[in-house]
Amino acid sequence: MAVPGDPPDGTPEGIGGGDEEFRSDEYRSVVFDEDFVRAARLQEFSAQERMGEHARAVRSRSIWSGAGSARPRTSTPGRGARQGMLLVLLIALAFATAVYMGLSNPALPPTVGRTEALTSTIVPLAPATTVPGGRSADLYANSPAADYRVGAAGITLPGARRTHHFTEGQVVTALSIAKDYLVQSSLDPDVLAGAATRPVRVLLDPDQLDQFDRSMASPSGDGRLAATGWLVRFDPGTAVVADTRVRVSGTLAIDEVSTDVLEVITDHTFVYAVRPATGSPAAADGASLFTVRRELKLRFDRDDLVARRAELVTAYVMAGPQDCSNEPAGGFRPVLAGAGPTTVGPAASDPYASGTPRRAAGLCGVLAPPTPAGTAPVSPAP
């Protein structure tokens, strides 16, 4: 008779020991019937599970997993290596992009030096004879300005060629800014009347604006704060422009003075028809000519070229006819039609003469008698 714990088909052959041996407690706990064994499910542990406590049961969520996923994920062999490779690829891509951008847009060399303050010399030219008057058209026709062009057309740009460190386009930009400065500071009607300064101010380097503003507010003949060094304007209580068709003639020249600076020298004669400020505008036959010779030195660094602004370094100005006893720093005060000679200076100066203007020996000169167009100019007295 089988007892609990005996095999279902009896004791297998070849196994000795009798029933008592099989019924021992030591072996009863590990003996299973055949049905139990067949119904059992086999499970093979993974390598990490066989390692026991040294392996993590679950892995933490990856930064690459979706934000809405809260389900733990088991670690995948080699995933860390793939993330490392991805990081290396991203760094390499960023480096390649930086190199490409550097080659496509080379950095400009840093600007050297600082902006200089303007140094100006204003020389009034006293009339040597009685100032002729009449209609502006007749006055122009009988003066050396008869062949001058009108307005901005008289400020012509020279042929532009690249320099050692500046392209042709940068040279053209410097010349065009210089022309803009001449137009705004010598031809703008509001500037000439003393009613505006902004057209000139916006063309200056920011480092010169404080000096410019002080020159406009409190002009002085000290060589630093003369308003007439920056621009042409008439004392509104003395004279006004009678004809807006100002006659202009002159030249511009450009030079590279350093690896980062271009310099433009302008030398122009401006001839204005003016009349008394208190007279009637209809009295056109009371006009007279007033001549201003301006030699300016403008500099441009690379920042100036980009911003379309200039650094006005020096200004040498001869203007007449005007009385040498009047300080012309704030505005020109022309000696008008019919007035005779006034205080004379040490030497005659011809503002119409071409070439480098003769420097007056003092702060006053004598206006050489005007020579009609087509005749030889009057040479300055020795």
mmCIF file of C-alpha atoms in Angstrom:
data_model
loop_
_atom_site.group_PDB
_atom_site.id
_atom_site.type_symbol
_atom_site.label_atom_id
_atom_site.label_comp_id
_atom_site.label_asym_id
_atom_site.label_seq_id
_atom_site.Cartn_x
_atom_site.Cartn_y
_atom_site.Cartn_z
ATOM 1 C CA MET A 1 0.000 0.000 0.000
ATOM 2 C CA ALA A 2 1.389 3.360 -1.035
ATOM 3 C CA VAL A 3 1.719 5.996 1.499
ATOM 4 C CA PRO A 4 1.875 9.764 1.044
ATOM 5 C CA GLY A 5 5.227 10.720 -0.408
ATOM 6 C CA ASP A 6 5.724 7.466 -2.334
ATOM 7 C CA PRO A 7 6.156 7.777 -6.081
ATOM 8 C CA PRO A 8 2.870 7.188 -7.937
ATOM 9 C CA ASP A 9 4.114 4.099 -9.776
ATOM 10 C CA GLY A 10 5.883 2.578 -6.838
ATOM 11 C CA THR A 11 9.482 2.484 -6.007
ATOM 12 C CA PRO A 12 11.746 2.674 -9.064
ATOM 13 C CA GLU A 13 13.881 -0.335 -9.736
ATOM 14 C CA GLY A 14 17.419 -0.196 -8.578
ATOM 15 C CA ILE A 15 16.711 2.101 -5.690
ATOM 16 C CA GLY A 16 17.189 0.468 -2.404
ATOM 17 C CA GLY A 17 16.669 1.548 1.109
ATOM 18 C CA GLY A 18 13.062 0.567 1.540
ATOM 19 C CA ASP A 19 10.026 2.611 2.371
ATOM 20 C CA GLU A 20 11.518 3.971 5.504
ATOM 21 C CA GLU A 21 14.328 5.726 3.654
ATOM 22 C CA PHE A 22 11.900 7.488 1.288
ATOM 23 C CA ARG A 23 9.719 8.540 4.146
ATOM 24 C CA SER A 24 12.544 10.323 5.932
ATOM 25 C CA ASP A 25 11.981 13.980 6.556
ATOM 26 C CA GLU A 26 15.292 14.867 5.004
ATOM 27 C CA TYR A 27 14.262 13.763 1.501
ATOM 28 C CA ARG A 28 10.502 14.272 1.679
ATOM 29 C CA SER A 29 10.898 18.039 1.262
ATOM 30 C CA VAL A 30 12.681 17.702 -2.090
ATOM 31 C CA VAL A 31 10.660 14.907 -3.681
ATOM 32 C CA PHE A 32 7.868 16.056 -6.050
ATOM 33 C CA ASP A 33 5.356 14.001 -7.924
ATOM 34 C CA GLU A 34 5.591 13.844 -11.710
ATOM 35 C CA ASP A 35 2.481 15.945 -12.270
ATOM 36 C CA PHE A 36 3.944 18.746 -10.180
ATOM 37 C CA VAL A 37 7.203 18.669 -12.090
ATOM 38 C CA ARG A 38 5.479 18.739 -15.475
ATOM 39 C CA ALA A 39 3.321 21.649 -14.426
ATOM 40 C CA ALA A 40 6.268 23.677 -13.158
ATOM 41 C CA ARG A 41 7.569 26.666 -15.253
ATOM 42 C CA LEU A 42 11.279 26.937 -15.696
ATOM 43 C CA GLN A 43 12.845 30.430 -15.370
ATOM 44 C CA GLU A 44 16.420 31.231 -16.198
ATOM 45 C CA PHE A 45 17.838 34.262 -14.457
ATOM 46 C CA SER A 46 19.743 36.853 -16.388
ATOM 47 C CA ALA A 47 23.444 37.547 -15.767
ATOM 48 C CA GLN A 48 22.670 40.692 -13.786
ATOM 49 C CA GLU A 49 20.023 38.858 -11.704
ATOM 50 C CA ARG A 50 22.491 36.072 -10.982
ATOM 51 C CA MET A 51 24.872 38.738 -9.644
ATOM 52 C CA GLY A 52 22.446 39.327 -6.807
ATOM 53 C CA GLU A 53 22.649 42.573 -4.858
ATOM 54 C CA HIS A 54 25.463 43.984 -7.037
ATOM 55 C CA ALA A 55 23.095 44.698 -9.960
ATOM 56 C CA ARG A 56 20.305 47.249 -10.180
ATOM 57 C CA ALA A 57 16.873 45.716 -10.535
ATOM 58 C CA VAL A 58 15.656 48.667 -12.615
ATOM 59 C CA ARG A 59 17.396 51.561 -14.349
ATOM 60 C CA SER A 60 16.584 55.194 -13.849
ATOM 61 C CA ARG A 61 14.761 57.105 -16.542
ATOM 62 C CA SER A 62 17.013 58.426 -19.290
ATOM 63 C CA ILE A 63 17.055 62.083 -20.254
ATOM 64 C CA TRP A 64 16.334 60.883 -23.794
ATOM 65 C CA SER A 65 13.057 59.141 -22.772
ATOM 66 C CA GLY A 66 9.749 60.868 -23.290
ATOM 67 C CA ALA A 67 8.587 63.319 -20.655
ATOM 68 C CA GLY A 68 5.258 61.533 -20.259
ATOM 69 C CA SER A 69 6.753 58.070 -19.653
ATOM 70 C CA ALA A 70 6.883 57.023 -16.008
ATOM 71 C CA ARG A 71 7.476 53.288 -16.614
ATOM 72 C CA PRO A 72 10.855 52.035 -15.414
ATOM 73 C CA ARG A 73 13.019 50.609 -18.123
ATOM 74 C CA THR A 74 15.609 47.922 -17.740
ATOM 75 C CA SER A 75 19.154 48.833 -18.634
ATOM 76 C CA THR A 76 20.224 48.140 -22.198
ATOM 77 C CA PRO A 77 23.821 47.081 -22.716
ATOM 78 C CA GLY A 78 25.826 49.680 -24.769
ATOM 79 C CA ARG A 79 23.337 52.559 -24.407
ATOM 80 C CA GLY A 80 25.812 54.704 -22.456
ATOM 81 C CA ALA A 81 28.401 54.239 -25.179
ATOM 82 C CA ARG A 82 25.916 55.382 -27.828
ATOM 83 C CA GLN A 83 25.094 58.507 -25.815
ATOM 84 C CA GLY A 84 28.798 59.249 -25.507
ATOM 85 C CA MET A 85 29.236 58.931 -29.256
ATOM 86 C CA LEU A 86 26.274 61.267 -29.800
ATOM 87 C CA LEU A 87 27.838 63.867 -27.498
ATOM 88 C CA VAL A 88 31.144 63.653 -29.376
ATOM 89 C CA LEU A 89 29.338 64.122 -32.694
ATOM 90 C CA LEU A 90 27.514 67.208 -31.378
ATOM 91 C CA ILE A 91 30.778 68.758 -30.188
ATOM 92 C CA ALA A 92 32.429 68.035 -33.537
ATOM 93 C CA LEU A 93 29.477 69.593 -35.390
ATOM 94 C CA ALA A 94 29.629 72.741 -33.233
ATOM 95 C CA PHE A 95 33.378 73.054 -33.839
ATOM 96 C CA ALA A 96 32.966 72.630 -37.597
ATOM 97 C CA THR A 97 30.235 75.294 -37.627
ATOM 98 C CA ALA A 98 32.449 77.736 -35.716
ATOM 99 C CA VAL A 99 35.323 77.174 -38.150
ATOM 100 C CA TYR A 100 33.030 77.698 -41.153
ATOM 101 C CA MET A 101 31.588 80.915 -39.744
ATOM 102 C CA GLY A 102 35.078 82.178 -38.990
ATOM 103 C CA LEU A 103 36.230 81.570 -42.550
ATOM 104 C CA SER A 104 33.065 83.074 -44.059
ATOM 105 C CA ASN A 105 33.107 86.182 -41.844
ATOM 106 C CA PRO A 106 36.714 86.956 -40.886
ATOM 107 C CA ALA A 107 36.965 89.185 -37.856
ATOM 108 C CA LEU A 108 38.125 92.722 -38.518
ATOM 109 C CA PRO A 109 41.349 93.719 -36.810
ATOM 110 C CA PRO A 110 40.818 95.871 -33.726
ATOM 111 C CA THR A 111 40.799 99.611 -34.170
ATOM 112 C CA VAL A 112 44.006 101.256 -33.005
ATOM 113 C CA GLY A 113 44.226 104.683 -31.439
ATOM 114 C CA ARG A 114 41.579 107.121 -30.334
ATOM 115 C CA THR A 115 39.717 110.014 -31.889
ATOM 116 C CA GLU A 116 41.595 113.310 -31.913
ATOM 117 C CA ALA A 117 40.081 116.656 -31.015
ATOM 118 C CA LEU A 118 39.537 119.144 -33.825
ATOM 119 C CA THR A 119 42.178 121.832 -34.262
ATOM 120 C CA SER A 120 40.934 124.744 -36.364
ATOM 121 C CA THR A 121 42.390 127.963 -37.762
ATOM 122 C CA ILE A 122 39.996 130.652 -38.985
ATOM 123 C CA VAL A 123 41.555 133.495 -40.968
ATOM 124 C CA PRO A 124 39.349 136.488 -41.858
ATOM 125 C CA LEU A 125 40.248 138.247 -45.107
ATOM 126 C CA ALA A 126 39.709 142.005 -45.118
ATOM 127 C CA PRO A 127 38.693 143.706 -48.393
ATOM 128 C CA ALA A 128 41.393 145.709 -50.170
ATOM 129 C CA THR A 129 38.849 147.746 -52.173
ATOM 130 C CA THR A 130 35.213 148.708 -51.969
ATOM 131 C CA VAL A 131 33.011 145.596 -52.001
ATOM 132 C CA PRO A 132 31.082 145.442 -55.305
ATOM 133 C CA GLY A 133 27.336 144.876 -55.205
ATOM 134 C CA GLY A 134 24.592 143.940 -57.624
ATOM 135 C CA ARG A 135 22.536 140.969 -58.646
ATOM 136 C CA SER A 136 23.995 137.620 -57.650
ATOM 137 C CA ALA A 137 23.961 136.277 -61.235
ATOM 138 C CA ASP A 138 25.959 139.274 -62.475
ATOM 139 C CA LEU A 139 28.379 139.060 -59.572
ATOM 140 C CA TYR A 140 29.057 135.377 -60.249
ATOM 141 C CA ALA A 141 29.513 136.002 -63.982
ATOM 142 C CA ASN A 142 32.205 138.598 -63.324
ATOM 143 C CA SER A 143 34.117 136.599 -60.718
ATOM 144 C CA PRO A 144 36.509 133.642 -60.760
ATOM 145 C CA ALA A 145 33.494 131.540 -59.731
ATOM 146 C CA ALA A 146 31.809 131.991 -63.117
ATOM 147 C CA ASP A 147 32.880 128.493 -64.191
ATOM 148 C CA TYR A 148 32.259 126.836 -60.830
ATOM 149 C CA ARG A 149 29.559 124.231 -60.541
ATOM 150 C CA VAL A 150 26.470 124.778 -58.438
ATOM 151 C CA GLY A 151 26.079 123.125 -55.040
ATOM 152 C CA ALA A 152 26.999 119.480 -54.490
ATOM 153 C CA ALA A 153 27.832 119.068 -58.176
ATOM 154 C CA GLY A 154 31.014 121.049 -57.497
ATOM 155 C CA ILE A 155 32.235 118.403 -55.020
ATOM 156 C CA THR A 156 33.473 115.672 -57.333
ATOM 157 C CA LEU A 157 34.982 112.403 -56.171
ATOM 158 C CA PRO A 158 38.332 111.238 -57.532
ATOM 159 C CA GLY A 159 38.848 107.783 -58.976
ATOM 160 C CA ALA A 160 38.877 105.241 -56.159
ATOM 161 C CA ARG A 161 41.450 102.459 -55.929
ATOM 162 C CA ARG A 162 42.075 99.964 -53.185
ATOM 163 C CA THR A 163 44.912 100.538 -50.746
ATOM 164 C CA HIS A 164 47.129 97.982 -49.053
ATOM 165 C CA HIS A 165 44.701 97.353 -46.176
ATOM 166 C CA PHE A 166 41.384 98.772 -47.478
ATOM 167 C CA THR A 167 39.204 97.574 -50.318
ATOM 168 C CA GLU A 168 38.034 99.773 -53.163
ATOM 169 C CA GLY A 169 34.553 99.771 -51.647
ATOM 170 C CA GLN A 170 35.897 101.079 -48.328
ATOM 171 C CA VAL A 171 37.811 103.834 -50.133
ATOM 172 C CA VAL A 172 34.654 104.878 -51.997
ATOM 173 C CA THR A 173 32.764 104.912 -48.691
ATOM 174 C CA ALA A 174 35.330 107.227 -47.084
ATOM 175 C CA LEU A 175 35.183 109.634 -50.032
ATOM 176 C CA SER A 176 31.385 109.665 -50.090
ATOM 177 C CA ILE A 177 31.205 110.376 -46.344
ATOM 178 C CA ALA A 178 33.649 113.252 -46.814
ATOM 179 C CA LYS A 179 31.442 114.649 -49.577
ATOM 180 C CA ASP A 180 28.338 114.295 -47.398
ATOM 181 C CA TYR A 181 30.120 116.219 -44.664
ATOM 182 C CA LEU A 182 31.024 119.042 -47.039
ATOM 183 C CA VAL A 183 27.491 119.243 -48.401
ATOM 184 C CA GLN A 184 25.852 119.359 -44.983
ATOM 185 C CA SER A 185 28.378 121.704 -43.382
ATOM 186 C CA SER A 186 28.785 124.119 -46.307
ATOM 187 C CA LEU A 187 25.589 124.051 -48.372
ATOM 188 C CA ASP A 188 22.608 123.216 -46.143
ATOM 189 C CA PRO A 189 20.453 126.393 -45.977
ATOM 190 C CA ASP A 190 19.499 125.892 -42.313
ATOM 191 C CA VAL A 191 23.119 125.355 -41.318
ATOM 192 C CA LEU A 192 24.208 128.465 -43.221
ATOM 193 C CA ALA A 193 21.527 130.502 -41.441
ATOM 194 C CA GLY A 194 22.600 129.229 -38.022
ATOM 195 C CA ALA A 195 19.231 127.554 -37.496
ATOM 196 C CA ALA A 196 20.448 123.926 -37.442
ATOM 197 C CA THR A 197 23.494 121.899 -36.491
ATOM 198 C CA ARG A 198 22.128 118.341 -36.495
ATOM 199 C CA PRO A 199 22.846 117.652 -40.216
ATOM 200 C CA VAL A 200 26.537 118.075 -39.388
ATOM 201 C CA ARG A 201 26.483 116.534 -35.918
ATOM 202 C CA VAL A 202 25.129 113.155 -37.074
ATOM 203 C CA LEU A 203 28.135 112.719 -39.362
ATOM 204 C CA LEU A 204 30.725 113.071 -36.588
ATOM 205 C CA ASP A 205 32.398 110.384 -34.519
ATOM 206 C CA PRO A 206 30.698 110.138 -31.074
ATOM 207 C CA ASP A 207 33.992 110.976 -29.356
ATOM 208 C CA GLN A 208 33.920 114.452 -30.950
ATOM 209 C CA LEU A 209 30.325 115.326 -30.099
ATOM 210 C CA ASP A 210 31.139 116.950 -26.769
ATOM 211 C CA GLN A 211 33.643 119.311 -28.418
ATOM 212 C CA PHE A 212 31.184 120.024 -31.237
ATOM 213 C CA ASP A 213 28.347 120.838 -28.826
ATOM 214 C CA ARG A 214 30.564 123.196 -26.788
ATOM 215 C CA SER A 215 31.674 124.900 -29.998
ATOM 216 C CA MET A 216 28.082 125.555 -30.983
ATOM 217 C CA ALA A 217 26.980 126.704 -27.509
ATOM 218 C CA SER A 218 30.034 128.831 -26.603
ATOM 219 C CA PRO A 219 32.216 129.406 -29.670
ATOM 220 C CA SER A 220 35.744 130.639 -29.132
ATOM 221 C CA GLY A 221 38.719 131.535 -31.292
ATOM 222 C CA ASP A 222 41.096 129.379 -29.246
ATOM 223 C CA GLY A 223 41.587 126.864 -32.062
ATOM 224 C CA ARG A 224 39.376 124.248 -30.360
ATOM 225 C CA LEU A 225 35.900 125.691 -30.027
ATOM 226 C CA ALA A 226 35.318 127.703 -33.226
ATOM 227 C CA ALA A 227 31.906 126.904 -34.693
ATOM 228 C CA THR A 228 33.188 128.016 -38.096
ATOM 229 C CA GLY A 229 35.823 125.304 -37.943
ATOM 230 C CA TRP A 230 33.105 122.657 -38.055
ATOM 231 C CA LEU A 231 30.738 124.362 -40.518
ATOM 232 C CA VAL A 232 29.927 127.490 -42.493
ATOM 233 C CA ARG A 233 27.359 129.791 -40.989
ATOM 234 C CA PHE A 234 26.634 133.503 -41.070
ATOM 235 C CA ASP A 235 25.838 135.742 -38.165
ATOM 236 C CA PRO A 236 22.038 136.053 -38.559
ATOM 237 C CA GLY A 237 22.191 139.670 -37.432
ATOM 238 C CA THR A 238 24.639 140.622 -40.164
ATOM 239 C CA ALA A 239 23.914 138.789 -43.421
ATOM 240 C CA VAL A 240 21.802 136.067 -45.000
ATOM 241 C CA VAL A 241 22.287 134.005 -48.146
ATOM 242 C CA ALA A 242 20.692 135.760 -51.114
ATOM 243 C CA ASP A 243 21.037 132.893 -53.605
ATOM 244 C CA THR A 244 20.919 129.212 -52.641
ATOM 245 C CA ARG A 245 22.874 128.289 -55.800
ATOM 246 C CA VAL A 246 26.256 128.373 -54.092
ATOM 247 C CA ARG A 247 29.243 128.060 -56.437
ATOM 248 C CA VAL A 248 31.746 125.344 -55.520
ATOM 249 C CA SER A 249 35.083 124.080 -56.797
ATOM 250 C CA GLY A 250 37.794 121.922 -55.261
ATOM 251 C CA THR A 251 39.410 118.548 -54.817
ATOM 252 C CA LEU A 252 39.460 115.507 -52.553
ATOM 253 C CA ALA A 253 42.457 113.252 -51.975
ATOM 254 C CA ILE A 254 42.669 110.026 -49.981
ATOM 255 C CA ASP A 255 45.541 108.229 -48.297
ATOM 256 C CA GLU A 256 46.041 105.246 -46.006
ATOM 257 C CA VAL A 257 47.870 106.550 -42.939
ATOM 258 C CA SER A 258 47.908 103.240 -41.039
ATOM 259 C CA THR A 259 46.601 99.705 -41.309
ATOM 260 C CA ASP A 260 43.336 100.832 -39.711
ATOM 261 C CA VAL A 261 42.894 104.467 -40.764
ATOM 262 C CA LEU A 262 42.081 106.245 -44.019
ATOM 263 C CA GLU A 263 42.554 109.995 -44.358
ATOM 264 C CA VAL A 264 40.749 112.337 -46.746
ATOM 265 C CA ILE A 265 41.991 115.874 -47.460
ATOM 266 C CA THR A 266 39.366 118.233 -48.881
ATOM 267 C CA ASP A 267 40.250 121.598 -50.409
ATOM 268 C CA HIS A 268 37.264 123.572 -51.690
ATOM 269 C CA THR A 269 36.277 127.149 -52.377
ATOM 270 C CA PHE A 270 32.642 128.079 -51.704
ATOM 271 C CA VAL A 271 31.291 131.349 -53.077
ATOM 272 C CA TYR A 272 28.065 132.688 -51.544
ATOM 273 C CA ALA A 273 25.880 135.582 -52.649
ATOM 274 C CA VAL A 274 24.810 137.368 -49.446
ATOM 275 C CA ARG A 275 22.743 140.403 -48.577
ATOM 276 C CA PRO A 276 22.106 142.456 -45.415
ATOM 277 C CA ALA A 277 20.048 140.600 -42.831
ATOM 278 C CA THR A 278 17.789 143.609 -42.290
ATOM 279 C CA GLY A 279 17.208 144.384 -45.958
ATOM 280 C CA SER A 280 14.244 143.373 -48.066
ATOM 281 C CA PRO A 281 14.575 140.038 -49.853
ATOM 282 C CA ALA A 282 13.326 141.797 -52.985
ATOM 283 C CA ALA A 283 16.420 144.008 -53.020
ATOM 284 C CA ALA A 284 18.411 141.507 -55.052
ATOM 285 C CA ASP A 285 20.656 144.222 -56.482
ATOM 286 C CA GLY A 286 22.142 144.726 -53.013
ATOM 287 C CA ALA A 287 23.922 141.347 -52.956
ATOM 288 C CA SER A 288 27.658 140.809 -52.683
ATOM 289 C CA LEU A 289 29.916 137.795 -52.836
ATOM 290 C CA PHE A 290 31.461 136.113 -49.810
ATOM 291 C CA THR A 291 34.160 133.517 -50.357
ATOM 292 C CA VAL A 292 35.158 130.686 -47.997
ATOM 293 C CA ARG A 293 38.200 128.506 -48.640
ATOM 294 C CA ARG A 294 38.030 125.308 -46.518
ATOM 295 C CA GLU A 295 40.820 122.793 -46.206
ATOM 296 C CA LEU A 296 39.701 119.887 -44.007
ATOM 297 C CA LYS A 297 41.406 116.726 -42.883
ATOM 298 C CA LEU A 298 39.025 113.869 -42.083
ATOM 299 C CA ARG A 299 39.966 110.440 -40.785
ATOM 300 C CA PHE A 300 38.065 107.183 -40.884
ATOM 301 C CA ASP A 301 38.721 104.005 -38.933
ATOM 302 C CA ARG A 302 36.875 100.813 -39.765
ATOM 303 C CA ASP A 303 34.073 101.562 -37.309
ATOM 304 C CA ASP A 304 33.567 104.993 -38.916
ATOM 305 C CA LEU A 305 33.231 103.426 -42.354
ATOM 306 C CA VAL A 306 30.553 101.018 -41.129
ATOM 307 C CA ALA A 307 28.628 103.724 -39.248
ATOM 308 C CA ARG A 308 29.126 106.341 -42.031
ATOM 309 C CA ARG A 309 30.689 108.988 -39.829
ATOM 310 C CA ALA A 310 33.896 111.049 -39.854
ATOM 311 C CA GLU A 311 36.568 112.336 -37.500
ATOM 312 C CA LEU A 312 37.335 115.956 -38.359
ATOM 313 C CA VAL A 313 40.982 116.403 -37.327
ATOM 314 C CA THR A 314 42.007 119.808 -38.695
ATOM 315 C CA ALA A 315 40.295 122.711 -40.425
ATOM 316 C CA TYR A 316 42.046 125.644 -42.072
ATOM 317 C CA VAL A 317 39.548 128.275 -43.186
ATOM 318 C CA MET A 318 40.021 131.597 -44.995
ATOM 319 C CA ALA A 319 36.889 133.706 -45.421
ATOM 320 C CA GLY A 320 36.140 137.229 -46.653
ATOM 321 C CA PRO A 321 35.484 139.976 -47.104
ATOM 322 C CA GLN A 322 35.104 140.596 -43.362
ATOM 323 C CA ASP A 323 36.538 142.921 -40.788
ATOM 324 C CA CYS A 324 39.529 141.456 -38.999
ATOM 325 C CA SER A 325 38.467 143.148 -35.789
ATOM 326 C CA ASN A 326 35.415 140.900 -35.569
ATOM 327 C CA GLU A 327 35.895 137.419 -34.134
ATOM 328 C CA PRO A 328 34.543 134.966 -36.753
ATOM 329 C CA ALA A 329 34.469 131.919 -34.430
ATOM 330 C CA GLY A 330 30.704 131.951 -33.894
ATOM 331 C CA GLY A 331 29.650 132.961 -37.420
ATOM 332 C CA PHE A 332 30.910 134.918 -40.395
ATOM 333 C CA ARG A 333 30.100 138.642 -40.591
ATOM 334 C CA PRO A 334 30.583 139.694 -44.212
ATOM 335 C CA VAL A 335 31.532 143.202 -45.223
ATOM 336 C CA LEU A 336 28.574 143.909 -47.509
ATOM 337 C CA ALA A 337 28.143 145.711 -50.831
ATOM 338 C CA GLY A 338 29.378 149.300 -50.927
ATOM 339 C CA ALA A 339 31.547 149.064 -47.801
ATOM 340 C CA GLY A 340 35.139 150.215 -48.122
ATOM 341 C CA PRO A 341 38.403 148.658 -46.950
ATOM 342 C CA THR A 342 38.685 147.794 -43.278
ATOM 343 C CA THR A 343 41.512 146.694 -41.010
ATOM 344 C CA VAL A 344 44.136 145.072 -43.177
ATOM 345 C CA GLY A 345 46.390 142.150 -42.446
ATOM 346 C CA PRO A 346 50.049 141.474 -43.200
ATOM 347 C CA ALA A 347 49.630 139.682 -46.534
ATOM 348 C CA ALA A 348 47.166 139.239 -49.357
ATOM 349 C CA SER A 349 45.521 135.833 -49.794
ATOM 350 C CA ASP A 350 43.645 134.601 -52.821
ATOM 351 C CA PRO A 351 40.972 132.035 -51.821
ATOM 352 C CA TYR A 352 40.367 131.291 -55.516
ATOM 353 C CA ALA A 353 43.934 130.192 -56.229
ATOM 354 C CA SER A 354 44.382 126.478 -56.832
ATOM 355 C CA GLY A 355 46.806 124.349 -54.862
ATOM 356 C CA THR A 356 47.747 124.590 -51.219
ATOM 357 C CA PRO A 357 46.312 127.786 -49.726
ATOM 358 C CA ARG A 358 48.825 130.351 -48.505
ATOM 359 C CA ARG A 359 48.807 130.508 -44.722
ATOM 360 C CA ALA A 360 48.288 134.035 -43.447
ATOM 361 C CA ALA A 361 51.083 135.262 -41.221
ATOM 362 C CA GLY A 362 48.655 136.221 -38.481
ATOM 363 C CA LEU A 363 44.984 135.779 -37.739
ATOM 364 C CA CYS A 364 43.998 138.219 -40.482
ATOM 365 C CA GLY A 365 44.734 138.476 -44.185
ATOM 366 C CA VAL A 366 43.886 140.703 -47.118
ATOM 367 C CA LEU A 367 41.395 139.487 -49.667
ATOM 368 C CA ALA A 368 43.097 139.674 -53.045
ATOM 369 C CA PRO A 369 41.029 141.503 -55.669
ATOM 370 C CA PRO A 370 38.895 138.960 -57.515
ATOM 371 C CA THR A 371 40.022 138.098 -61.024
ATOM 372 C CA PRO A 372 37.326 137.418 -63.640
ATOM 373 C CA ALA A 373 37.121 133.903 -65.002
ATOM 374 C CA GLY A 374 39.487 133.224 -67.896
ATOM 375 C CA THR A 375 42.278 135.477 -66.669
ATOM 376 C CA ALA A 376 45.337 134.667 -64.627
ATOM 377 C CA PRO A 377 44.776 134.538 -60.883
ATOM 378 C CA VAL A 378 46.304 137.114 -58.624
ATOM 379 C CA SER A 379 49.331 135.738 -56.785
ATOM 380 C CA PRO A 380 49.479 136.356 -53.040
ATOM 381 C CA ALA A 381 51.739 139.190 -51.986
ATOM 382 C CA PRO A 382 55.076 138.122 -50.498
#
